[in-house]
CSV table of C-alpha atoms in Angstrom, one decimal:
chain,number,residue,atom,x,y,z
A,221,ASP,CA,-53.6,3.5,22.9
A,222,SER,CA,-54.1,5.1,26.3
A,223,GLY,CA,-57.8,5.8,25.7
A,224,VAL,CA,-57.4,9.5,26.4
A,225,THR,CA,-58.2,11.7,23.4
A,226,GLN,CA,-56.9,15.2,22.9
A,227,THR,CA,-57.8,17.6,20.1
A,228,PRO,CA,-56.5,19.3,18.2
A,229,LYS,CA,-53.1,17.6,17.7
A,230,HIS,CA,-51.5,20.8,16.5
A,231,LEU,CA,-52.5,24.4,16.9
A,232,ILE,CA,-50.7,27.4,15.4
A,233,THR,CA,-51.8,30.9,16.4
A,234,ALA,CA,-50.5,34.4,17.1
A,235,THR,CA,-49.6,36.3,20.2
A,236,GLY,CA,-52.5,37.8,22.0
A,237,GLN,CA,-55.0,35.2,20.8
A,238,ARG,CA,-57.1,32.7,22.8
A,239,VAL,CA,-57.3,28.9,22.2
A,240,THR,CA,-59.2,26.0,23.7
A,241,LEU,CA,-57.7,22.5,24.1
A,242,ARG,CA,-60.0,19.6,24.5
A,243,CYS,CA,-59.6,16.3,26.4
A,244,SER,CA,-61.8,13.2,26.6
A,245,PRO,CA,-60.7,11.0,29.5
A,246,ARG,CA,-60.6,7.2,29.4
A,247,SER,CA,-64.0,5.6,29.9
A,248,GLY,CA,-64.8,5.4,33.6
A,249,ASP,CA,-62.1,7.8,34.7
A,250,LEU,CA,-63.3,10.7,36.8
A,251,SER,CA,-60.2,12.7,37.2
A,252,VAL,CA,-58.5,14.8,34.6
A,253,TYR,CA,-55.0,16.4,34.8
A,254,TRP,CA,-53.4,19.0,32.6
A,255,TYR,CA,-49.7,19.2,32.1
A,256,GLN,CA,-47.4,21.5,30.1
A,257,GLN,CA,-44.2,20.1,28.5
A,258,SER,CA,-41.5,22.4,27.3
A,259,LEU,CA,-37.8,21.9,26.6
A,260,ASP,CA,-36.6,24.1,29.5
A,261,GLN,CA,-39.2,23.3,32.2
A,262,GLY,CA,-40.0,19.7,31.4
A,263,LEU,CA,-43.4,18.3,32.3
A,264,GLN,CA,-45.2,20.6,34.7
A,265,PHE,CA,-48.6,20.0,36.4
A,266,LEU,CA,-51.1,22.7,35.7
A,267,ILE,CA,-54.5,21.7,37.1
A,268,GLN,CA,-56.6,18.8,38.1
A,269,TYR,CA,-60.4,18.2,38.0
A,270,TYR,CA,-62.3,15.4,39.7
A,271,ASN,CA,-65.9,14.8,38.6
A,272,GLY,CA,-66.5,18.3,37.6
A,273,GLU,CA,-64.8,20.1,40.5
A,274,GLU,CA,-61.3,21.6,40.6
A,275,ARG,CA,-59.2,19.6,42.9
A,276,ALA,CA,-55.6,20.8,42.7
A,277,LYS,CA,-53.7,23.7,41.1
A,278,GLY,CA,-50.1,23.7,40.1
A,279,ASN,CA,-48.0,26.1,38.1
A,280,ILE,CA,-51.0,27.5,36.1
A,281,LEU,CA,-50.9,31.1,34.9
A,282,GLU,CA,-53.8,33.4,35.5
A,283,ARG,CA,-54.3,33.7,31.8
A,284,PHE,CA,-55.0,29.9,31.7
A,285,SER,CA,-58.2,28.3,32.9
A,286,ALA,CA,-59.9,24.9,32.7
A,287,GLN,CA,-63.1,23.2,33.3
A,288,GLN,CA,-64.6,19.7,33.4
A,289,PHE,CA,-68.0,19.2,32.0
A,290,PRO,CA,-70.8,16.8,33.2
A,291,ASP,CA,-69.8,14.3,30.5
A,292,LEU,CA,-66.3,14.4,32.1
A,293,HIS,CA,-64.5,15.9,29.1
A,294,SER,CA,-62.3,18.8,30.0
A,295,GLU,CA,-61.1,22.0,28.2
A,296,LEU,CA,-58.0,24.1,28.9
A,297,ASN,CA,-58.4,27.7,27.8
A,298,LEU,CA,-55.3,29.7,27.1
A,299,SER,CA,-55.7,33.5,26.6
A,300,SER,CA,-53.5,36.5,25.8
A,301,LEU,CA,-51.0,34.0,24.4
A,302,GLU,CA,-47.3,34.8,24.5
A,303,LEU,CA,-44.4,33.3,22.6
A,304,GLY,CA,-43.4,31.5,25.8
A,305,ASP,CA,-46.7,29.6,25.9
A,306,SER,CA,-45.5,27.5,22.9
A,307,ALA,CA,-45.3,23.9,24.3
A,308,LEU,CA,-46.9,20.5,24.3
A,309,TYR,CA,-50.0,20.3,26.5
A,310,PHE,CA,-50.9,16.9,27.8
A,311,CYS,CA,-54.1,15.7,29.4
A,312,ALA,CA,-54.1,12.6,31.7
A,313,SER,CA,-56.9,10.8,33.3
A,314,SER,CA,-57.3,8.4,36.2
A,315,GLY,CA,-59.9,6.9,38.4
A,316,GLY,CA,-59.3,9.6,40.9
A,317,GLN,CA,-58.4,7.5,43.9
A,318,ARG,CA,-55.1,7.9,45.7
A,319,ASN,CA,-52.1,7.2,43.4
A,320,GLN,CA,-54.1,5.5,40.7
A,321,PRO,CA,-52.1,5.4,37.4
A,322,GLN,CA,-52.5,8.4,35.2
A,323,HIS,CA,-52.9,7.7,31.5
A,324,PHE,CA,-51.8,10.4,29.1
A,325,GLY,CA,-53.1,11.5,25.8
A,326,ASP,CA,-50.8,12.2,22.9
A,327,GLY,CA,-50.9,16.0,23.5
A,328,THR,CA,-51.7,19.2,21.7
A,329,ARG,CA,-48.7,21.0,20.2
A,330,LEU,CA,-49.2,24.7,20.5
A,331,SER,CA,-47.1,27.0,18.4
A,332,ILE,CA,-47.3,30.8,18.9
A,333,LEU,CA,-46.0,32.9,16.0
B,299,GLN,CA,-37.3,24.5,43.1
B,300,GLN,CA,-36.8,21.2,41.4
B,301,GLN,CA,-38.2,18.5,43.7
B,302,VAL,CA,-37.2,15.5,41.6
B,303,LYS,CA,-33.7,15.5,40.1
B,304,GLN,CA,-33.1,13.0,37.3
B,305,SER,CA,-29.8,12.0,35.8
B,306,PRO,CA,-28.3,11.5,33.3
B,307,GLN,CA,-29.9,13.8,30.7
B,308,SER,CA,-29.0,11.4,28.0
B,309,LEU,CA,-27.6,7.9,27.8
B,310,ILE,CA,-26.3,5.6,25.1
B,311,VAL,CA,-26.2,1.9,25.7
B,312,GLN,CA,-25.3,-1.0,23.5
B,313,LYS,CA,-28.0,-3.6,22.6
B,314,GLY,CA,-28.0,-6.2,25.4
B,315,GLY,CA,-26.5,-3.8,28.0
B,316,ILE,CA,-28.1,-2.4,31.2
B,317,SER,CA,-29.5,1.1,31.2
B,318,ILE,CA,-29.6,2.8,34.5
B,319,ILE,CA,-31.4,6.1,35.2
B,320,ASN,CA,-31.3,7.7,38.6
B,321,CYS,CA,-33.7,10.1,40.5
B,322,ALA,CA,-33.4,11.9,43.8
B,323,TYR,CA,-36.2,13.6,45.6
B,324,GLU,CA,-36.4,16.2,48.4
B,325,ASN,CA,-40.0,16.0,49.6
B,326,THR,CA,-40.3,13.2,52.3
B,327,ALA,CA,-44.1,13.3,51.8
B,328,PHE,CA,-43.8,11.6,48.4
B,329,ASP,CA,-45.2,8.1,48.6
B,330,TYR,CA,-45.6,7.0,45.0
B,331,PHE,CA,-42.9,6.8,42.4
B,332,PRO,CA,-43.8,6.0,38.8
B,333,TRP,CA,-41.6,5.8,35.8
B,334,TYR,CA,-43.0,6.9,32.4
B,335,GLN,CA,-41.7,6.2,28.9
B,336,GLN,CA,-42.3,8.6,26.1
B,337,PHE,CA,-41.7,8.1,22.4
B,338,PRO,CA,-41.6,11.0,20.0
B,339,GLY,CA,-45.0,12.4,19.1
B,340,LYS,CA,-46.7,10.4,21.9
B,341,GLY,CA,-47.7,11.1,25.5
B,342,PRO,CA,-45.9,9.6,28.4
B,343,ALA,CA,-46.9,6.0,29.1
B,344,LEU,CA,-46.7,4.4,32.6
B,345,LEU,CA,-43.9,1.8,32.7
B,346,ILE,CA,-43.6,0.7,36.3
B,347,ALA,CA,-44.3,2.3,39.7
B,348,ILE,CA,-43.2,1.7,43.3
B,349,ARG,CA,-44.3,2.7,46.8
B,350,PRO,CA,-41.7,3.3,49.6
B,351,ASP,CA,-42.7,0.2,51.6
B,352,VAL,CA,-40.7,-2.0,49.2
B,353,SER,CA,-37.0,-1.6,48.1
B,354,GLU,CA,-37.4,-3.2,44.6
B,355,LYS,CA,-40.0,-4.0,42.0
B,356,LYS,CA,-39.4,-5.9,38.9
B,357,GLU,CA,-41.6,-6.2,35.8
B,358,GLY,CA,-40.0,-8.1,32.9
B,359,ARG,CA,-36.8,-6.3,32.0
B,360,PHE,CA,-37.6,-3.3,34.0
B,361,THR,CA,-36.7,-2.9,37.7
B,362,ILE,CA,-37.1,0.0,40.1
B,363,SER,CA,-34.7,0.1,43.1
B,364,PHE,CA,-35.8,2.4,45.9
B,365,ASN,CA,-33.6,3.7,48.8
B,366,LYS,CA,-35.9,5.6,51.2
B,367,SER,CA,-33.1,6.7,53.6
B,368,ALA,CA,-31.1,8.2,50.7
B,369,LYS,CA,-34.3,9.6,49.0
B,370,GLN,CA,-33.2,8.0,45.7
B,371,PHE,CA,-34.8,5.6,43.2
B,372,SER,CA,-33.6,4.2,40.0
B,373,LEU,CA,-34.7,2.4,36.9
B,374,HIS,CA,-32.8,-0.5,35.5
B,375,ILE,CA,-33.5,-1.8,32.0
B,376,MET,CA,-31.9,-5.2,31.5
B,377,ASP,CA,-31.0,-6.5,28.1
B,378,SER,CA,-31.7,-3.1,26.5
B,379,GLN,CA,-33.2,-3.2,23.0
B,380,PRO,CA,-33.3,-0.6,20.2
B,381,GLY,CA,-37.1,-0.5,20.8
B,382,ASP,CA,-36.4,0.8,24.3
B,383,SER,CA,-34.9,4.0,22.8
B,384,ALA,CA,-37.2,6.7,24.2
B,385,THR,CA,-37.3,9.4,26.9
B,386,TYR,CA,-37.8,8.2,30.4
B,387,PHE,CA,-39.3,10.3,33.2
B,388,CYS,CA,-39.3,9.6,36.9
B,389,ALA,CA,-42.1,11.1,38.9
B,390,ALA,CA,-43.4,11.4,42.4
B,391,SER,CA,-46.6,12.2,44.1
B,392,THR,CA,-48.1,12.5,47.6
B,393,ALA,CA,-51.5,11.3,48.8
B,394,SER,CA,-52.2,14.7,50.2
B,395,GLY,CA,-51.5,16.2,46.8
B,396,TYR,CA,-54.4,14.4,45.2
B,397,SER,CA,-51.8,12.3,43.3
B,398,THR,CA,-50.6,15.2,41.1
B,399,LEU,CA,-47.2,14.2,39.6
B,400,THR,CA,-43.9,16.0,40.0
B,401,PHE,CA,-41.7,14.9,37.1
B,402,GLY,CA,-37.9,14.8,36.7
B,403,LYS,CA,-36.5,16.5,33.6
B,404,GLY,CA,-36.2,13.2,31.6
B,405,THR,CA,-33.5,11.0,30.2
B,406,MET,CA,-33.1,10.4,26.5
B,407,LEU,CA,-32.1,6.8,26.1
B,408,LEU,CA,-30.5,5.5,22.8
B,409,VAL,CA,-29.9,1.8,22.5
B,410,SER,CA,-27.5,1.2,19.7
B,411,PRO,CA,-27.9,-2.0,17.6
């Protein structure tokens, strides 16, 4: 058990809809990372937050946004969903210092019908 | 542009054999190279990591070999066991990139009994 909790485990919705994925980091971790895993693109970094502030952005679409709350949990919001957004979305957390290990949750599987 | 290239895509090894997975990178600013293991339905779990100031790191049956001049690193799994059957990802990060990980595409390892 990594200590990172992601909810829900599965999400099925339709094109054009909006969903929110939630992540609770390991106790004591200040940094949260979001990754998307798909068969063709592999694991891709989306965005990182550190202690409530956005720290780094990767290949995140404008339709996607995230935030980290004062209790350090994070939410990833995906809107105007398209079929191609179907993927596994992982959250990872770390202490936030340089190259500290990232611990991954078990992901949310998003299926767009 | 794929910054971390991983091979092979899949690998079948007999129980007791040596599994070898290779990765090559392009960005010379990478300074941290972790390997992750992922079982179906689970998130990636950190296996072992290396920094470029050492050429080899061993933890139990798992060894990372690192060749800075060739910009390559590899994972060796000695005495491979059926329980090692999983997908393995190499990754890399830079200190200036706030430790966000760039992943290889993964290697599906099957250890036959």
